[in-house]
Amino acid sequence: DGGITQSPKYLFRKEGQNVTLSCEQNLNHDAMYWYRQDPGQGLRLIYYSQIVNDFQKGDIAEGYSVSREKKESFPLTVTSAQKNPTAFYLCASSPAGARGYTFGSGTRLTVV
Amino acid sequence: AQSVAQPEDQVNVAEGNPLTVKCTYSVSGNPYLFWYVQYPNRGLQFLLKYITGDNLVKGSYGFEAEFNKSQTSFHLKKPSALVSDSALYFCAVRDGGGGADGLTFGKGTHLIIQP
């Protein structure tokens, strides 16, 4: 079955650590996106990528980094520069033209 | 720039009654409009979309939405609510005229269906 897979489902980070969230899709979609979800704030765009080896900052990119070395993969690194990383992170993909997204099941990151 | 407003944080409806979840949007070109549903600790699931054509769009699980260009609205509706419809609902918009940054989402509306 085609889909988009995020791992891990739950992740715990110590203060000062970098952590990487995985996102893989087998839908042959060109575009991939990372969103952060906090209660009452909806989804906020962190980074997006329209093609391999290219990505753009979204609304809240500070403290995050991404790579797009393969079409199927778009990992997100939450760096120690992100001061409030506890949130639910959602990855999505879409064909060119963004006529609809397919979402992964999310990763809940907690700082301990 | 594109934006979406969902004016209600929460909507309460008795089971069996009709439900409406409101959404208004702003884009400079023609809008592509979407509704998604999210259950706790899960990703978003697609319900329906409007790209062009008939203003009344039918989607999954008996939901429908009406595109109203003059009011820039895309309200989600269902004739008879089920307890299982209780979830968080997101409206989203994209400017169909271009723009590389994809969809913009509203803040979400909690729909609570009371037995």
GROMACS .gro file of C-alpha atoms in nm:
model
  227
    1ASP     CA    1   0.000   0.000   0.000
    2GLY     CA    2   0.118   0.350  -0.076
    3GLY     CA    3   0.156   0.587   0.211
    4ILE     CA    4   0.369   0.811   0.424
    5THR     CA    5   0.548   0.680   0.732
    6GLN     CA    6   0.675   0.881   1.025
    7SER     CA    7   0.899   0.739   1.292
    8PRO     CA    8   0.928   0.717   1.579
    9LYS     CA    9   0.577   0.770   1.709
   10TYR     CA   10   0.708   0.906   2.039
   11LEU     CA   11   1.045   1.070   2.098
   12PHE     CA   12   1.204   1.214   2.407
   13ARG     CA   13   1.482   1.469   2.395
   14LYS     CA   14   1.711   1.594   2.663
   15GLU     CA   15   1.798   1.959   2.686
   16GLY     CA   16   2.076   2.049   2.440
   17GLN     CA   17   2.033   1.744   2.219
   18ASN     CA   18   1.960   1.730   1.851
   19VAL     CA   19   1.704   1.474   1.739
   20THR     CA   20   1.595   1.365   1.393
   21LEU     CA   21   1.242   1.274   1.292
   22SER     CA   22   1.200   1.043   0.996
   23CYS     CA   23   0.948   1.083   0.714
   24GLU     CA   24   0.931   0.841   0.420
   25GLN     CA   25   0.675   0.823   0.140
   26ASN     CA   26   0.621   0.571  -0.141
   27LEU     CA   27   0.356   0.772  -0.322
   28ASN     CA   28   0.599   0.916  -0.577
   29HIS     CA   29   0.498   1.263  -0.461
   30ASP     CA   30   0.721   1.552  -0.557
   31ALA     CA   31   0.654   1.778  -0.261
   32MET     CA   32   0.700   1.713   0.109
   33TYR     CA   33   0.621   1.927   0.412
   34TRP     CA   34   0.683   1.943   0.784
   35TYR     CA   35   0.429   2.096   1.019
   36ARG     CA   36   0.431   2.157   1.390
   37GLN     CA   37   0.103   2.126   1.582
   38ASP     CA   38   0.045   2.287   1.920
   39PRO     CA   39  -0.289   2.298   2.103
   40GLY     CA   40  -0.504   2.586   1.981
   41GLN     CA   41  -0.255   2.694   1.715
   42GLY     CA   42  -0.338   2.465   1.431
   43LEU     CA   43  -0.063   2.353   1.194
   44ARG     CA   44   0.237   2.575   1.136
   45LEU     CA   45   0.470   2.513   0.843
   46ILE     CA   46   0.834   2.447   0.933
   47TYR     CA   47   0.997   2.352   0.602
   48TYR     CA   48   0.887   2.227   0.264
   49SER     CA   49   1.053   2.077  -0.040
   50GLN     CA   50   0.923   2.078  -0.396
   51ILE     CA   51   1.204   1.873  -0.549
   52VAL     CA   52   1.506   1.670  -0.447
   53ASN     CA   53   1.802   1.869  -0.314
   54ASP     CA   54   1.591   2.180  -0.267
   55PHE     CA   55   1.388   2.302   0.029
   56GLN     CA   56   1.241   2.624   0.160
   57LYS     CA   57   1.180   2.770   0.504
   58GLY     CA   58   0.825   2.792   0.626
   59ASP     CA   59   0.681   3.019   0.892
   60ILE     CA   60   0.869   2.876   1.191
   61ALA     CA   61   1.199   2.734   1.057
   62GLU     CA   62   1.426   2.865   1.334
   63GLY     CA   63   1.582   2.583   1.531
   64TYR     CA   64   1.505   2.321   1.268
   65SER     CA   65   1.690   2.177   0.970
   66VAL     CA   66   1.597   1.939   0.688
   67SER     CA   67   1.747   1.755   0.395
   68ARG     CA   68   1.600   1.611   0.076
   69GLU     CA   69   1.859   1.378  -0.072
   70LYS     CA   70   1.600   1.133  -0.203
   71LYS     CA   71   1.250   1.188  -0.336
   72GLU     CA   72   1.110   0.946  -0.083
   73SER     CA   73   1.267   1.092   0.229
   74PHE     CA   74   1.246   1.426   0.411
   75PRO     CA   75   1.396   1.402   0.762
   76LEU     CA   76   1.358   1.686   1.010
   77THR     CA   77   1.624   1.763   1.271
   78VAL     CA   78   1.518   1.952   1.580
   79THR     CA   79   1.832   2.126   1.700
   80SER     CA   80   1.928   2.251   2.043
   81ALA     CA   81   1.855   2.601   1.913
   82GLN     CA   82   1.482   2.524   1.919
   83LYS     CA   83   1.389   2.645   2.264
   84ASN     CA   84   1.043   2.496   2.288
   85PRO     CA   85   1.044   2.175   2.085
   86THR     CA   86   0.772   1.985   2.270
   87ALA     CA   87   0.497   1.941   2.010
   88PHE     CA   88   0.332   1.704   1.768
   89TYR     CA   89   0.512   1.698   1.433
   90LEU     CA   90   0.336   1.607   1.112
   91CYS     CA   91   0.488   1.525   0.776
   92ALA     CA   92   0.288   1.547   0.455
   93SER     CA   93   0.343   1.492   0.087
   94SER     CA   94   0.164   1.598  -0.228
   95PRO     CA   95   0.193   1.568  -0.603
   96ALA     CA   96   0.307   1.877  -0.790
   97GLY     CA   97   0.039   2.147  -0.767
   98ALA     CA   98  -0.058   2.067  -0.406
   99ARG     CA   99  -0.413   1.962  -0.484
  100GLY     CA  100  -0.422   1.772  -0.161
  101TYR     CA  101  -0.188   1.635   0.100
  102THR     CA  102  -0.135   1.290   0.241
  103PHE     CA  103  -0.030   1.303   0.605
  104GLY     CA  104   0.179   1.073   0.816
  105SER     CA  105   0.059   0.964   1.158
  106GLY     CA  106   0.284   1.208   1.341
  107THR     CA  107   0.567   1.209   1.594
  108ARG     CA  108   0.514   1.342   1.943
  109LEU     CA  109   0.835   1.499   2.072
  110THR     CA  110   0.879   1.571   2.440
  111VAL     CA  111   1.169   1.745   2.609
  112VAL     CA  112   1.268   1.579   2.937
  113ALA     CA  113  -0.089   3.581   0.090
  114GLN     CA  114  -0.348   3.319   0.174
  115SER     CA  115  -0.527   3.265   0.502
  116VAL     CA  116  -0.802   3.063   0.664
  117ALA     CA  117  -1.025   3.143   0.959
  118GLN     CA  118  -1.221   2.893   1.162
  119PRO     CA  119  -1.415   3.119   1.397
  120GLU     CA  120  -1.528   2.851   1.642
  121ASP     CA  121  -1.283   2.670   1.867
  122GLN     CA  122  -1.553   2.417   1.954
  123VAL     CA  123  -1.891   2.313   1.818
  124ASN     CA  124  -2.132   2.103   2.022
  125VAL     CA  125  -2.411   1.911   1.851
  126ALA     CA  126  -2.655   1.648   1.970
  127GLU     CA  127  -2.637   1.313   1.795
  128GLY     CA  128  -2.877   1.298   1.502
  129ASN     CA  129  -2.887   1.675   1.454
  130PRO     CA  130  -2.731   1.852   1.157
  131LEU     CA  131  -2.386   1.998   1.206
  132THR     CA  132  -2.196   2.289   1.052
  133VAL     CA  133  -1.830   2.376   1.100
  134LYS     CA  134  -1.747   2.719   0.963
  135CYS     CA  135  -1.453   2.824   0.747
  136THR     CA  136  -1.373   3.146   0.565
  137TYR     CA  137  -1.070   3.206   0.349
  138SER     CA  138  -0.865   3.469   0.173
  139VAL     CA  139  -0.659   3.419  -0.143
  140SER     CA  140  -0.565   3.647  -0.428
  141GLY     CA  141  -0.651   3.398  -0.702
  142ASN     CA  142  -0.895   3.110  -0.735
  143PRO     CA  143  -0.910   2.904  -0.416
  144TYR     CA  144  -0.842   2.536  -0.374
  145LEU     CA  145  -1.022   2.443  -0.051
  146PHE     CA  146  -0.992   2.135   0.170
  147TRP     CA  147  -1.129   1.982   0.486
  148TYR     CA  148  -0.932   1.739   0.699
  149VAL     CA  149  -1.021   1.553   1.018
  150GLN     CA  150  -0.785   1.454   1.298
  151TYR     CA  151  -0.842   1.199   1.573
  152PRO     CA  152  -0.629   1.214   1.892
  153ASN     CA  153  -0.258   1.149   1.834
  154ARG     CA  154  -0.312   1.076   1.467
  155GLY     CA  155  -0.233   1.244   1.140
  156LEU     CA  156  -0.487   1.437   0.936
  157GLN     CA  157  -0.729   1.248   0.715
  158PHE     CA  158  -0.866   1.399   0.396
  159LEU     CA  159  -1.244   1.457   0.389
  160LEU     CA  160  -1.315   1.658   0.075
  161LYS     CA  161  -1.190   1.930  -0.153
  162TYR     CA  162  -1.312   2.198  -0.390
  163ILE     CA  163  -1.099   2.277  -0.691
  164THR     CA  164  -1.354   2.380  -0.951
  165GLY     CA  165  -1.705   2.290  -1.065
  166ASP     CA  166  -2.014   2.229  -0.853
  167ASN     CA  167  -2.023   2.446  -0.543
  168LEU     CA  168  -2.156   2.159  -0.330
  169VAL     CA  169  -1.884   1.905  -0.269
  170LYS     CA  170  -1.953   1.562  -0.121
  171GLY     CA  171  -1.684   1.380   0.071
  172SER     CA  172  -1.611   1.093   0.305
  173TYR     CA  173  -1.831   0.974   0.594
  174GLY     CA  174  -2.138   1.167   0.472
  175PHE     CA  175  -1.977   1.509   0.498
  176GLU     CA  176  -2.028   1.783   0.242
  177ALA     CA  177  -1.919   2.143   0.202
  178GLU     CA  178  -2.052   2.436   0.009
  179PHE     CA  179  -1.822   2.677  -0.168
  180ASN     CA  180  -1.958   3.032  -0.154
  181LYS     CA  181  -1.742   3.270  -0.352
  182SER     CA  182  -1.925   3.589  -0.257
  183GLN     CA  183  -1.893   3.512   0.114
  184THR     CA  184  -1.547   3.350   0.076
  185SER     CA  185  -1.671   3.058   0.281
  186PHE     CA  186  -1.641   2.681   0.269
  187HIS     CA  187  -1.850   2.549   0.559
  188LEU     CA  188  -1.848   2.179   0.640
  189LYS     CA  189  -2.186   2.016   0.693
  190LYS     CA  190  -2.348   1.685   0.771
  191PRO     CA  191  -2.724   1.622   0.786
  192SER     CA  192  -2.717   1.388   1.086
  193ALA     CA  193  -2.427   1.382   1.333
  194LEU     CA  194  -2.280   1.066   1.483
  195VAL     CA  195  -2.090   1.038   1.810
  196SER     CA  196  -1.799   0.899   1.605
  197ASP     CA  197  -1.779   1.232   1.418
  198SER     CA  198  -1.629   1.387   1.733
  199ALA     CA  199  -1.281   1.501   1.631
  200LEU     CA  200  -1.071   1.803   1.537
  201TYR     CA  201  -1.151   1.949   1.195
  202PHE     CA  202  -0.920   2.162   0.983
  203CYS     CA  203  -1.003   2.379   0.686
  204ALA     CA  204  -0.719   2.457   0.442
  205VAL     CA  205  -0.672   2.674   0.138
  206ARG     CA  206  -0.427   2.716  -0.146
  207ASP     CA  207  -0.416   2.982  -0.411
  208GLY     CA  208  -0.485   2.794  -0.733
  209GLY     CA  209  -0.311   3.064  -0.928
  210GLY     CA  210   0.031   2.962  -0.807
  211GLY     CA  211   0.260   2.974  -0.509
  212ALA     CA  212   0.502   2.708  -0.406
  213ASP     CA  213   0.432   2.687  -0.037
  214GLY     CA  214   0.131   2.462  -0.040
  215LEU     CA  215  -0.169   2.468   0.188
  216THR     CA  216  -0.247   2.709   0.469
  217PHE     CA  217  -0.449   2.561   0.754
  218GLY     CA  218  -0.695   2.711   0.996
  219LYS     CA  219  -0.649   2.663   1.370
  220GLY     CA  220  -0.899   2.382   1.382
  221THR     CA  221  -1.245   2.332   1.532
  222HIS     CA  222  -1.321   2.069   1.793
  223LEU     CA  223  -1.648   1.900   1.705
  224ILE     CA  224  -1.820   1.731   1.997
  225ILE     CA  225  -2.124   1.515   1.931
  226GLN     CA  226  -2.326   1.446   2.243
  227PRO     CA  227  -2.521   1.120   2.272
   0.00000   0.00000   0.00000
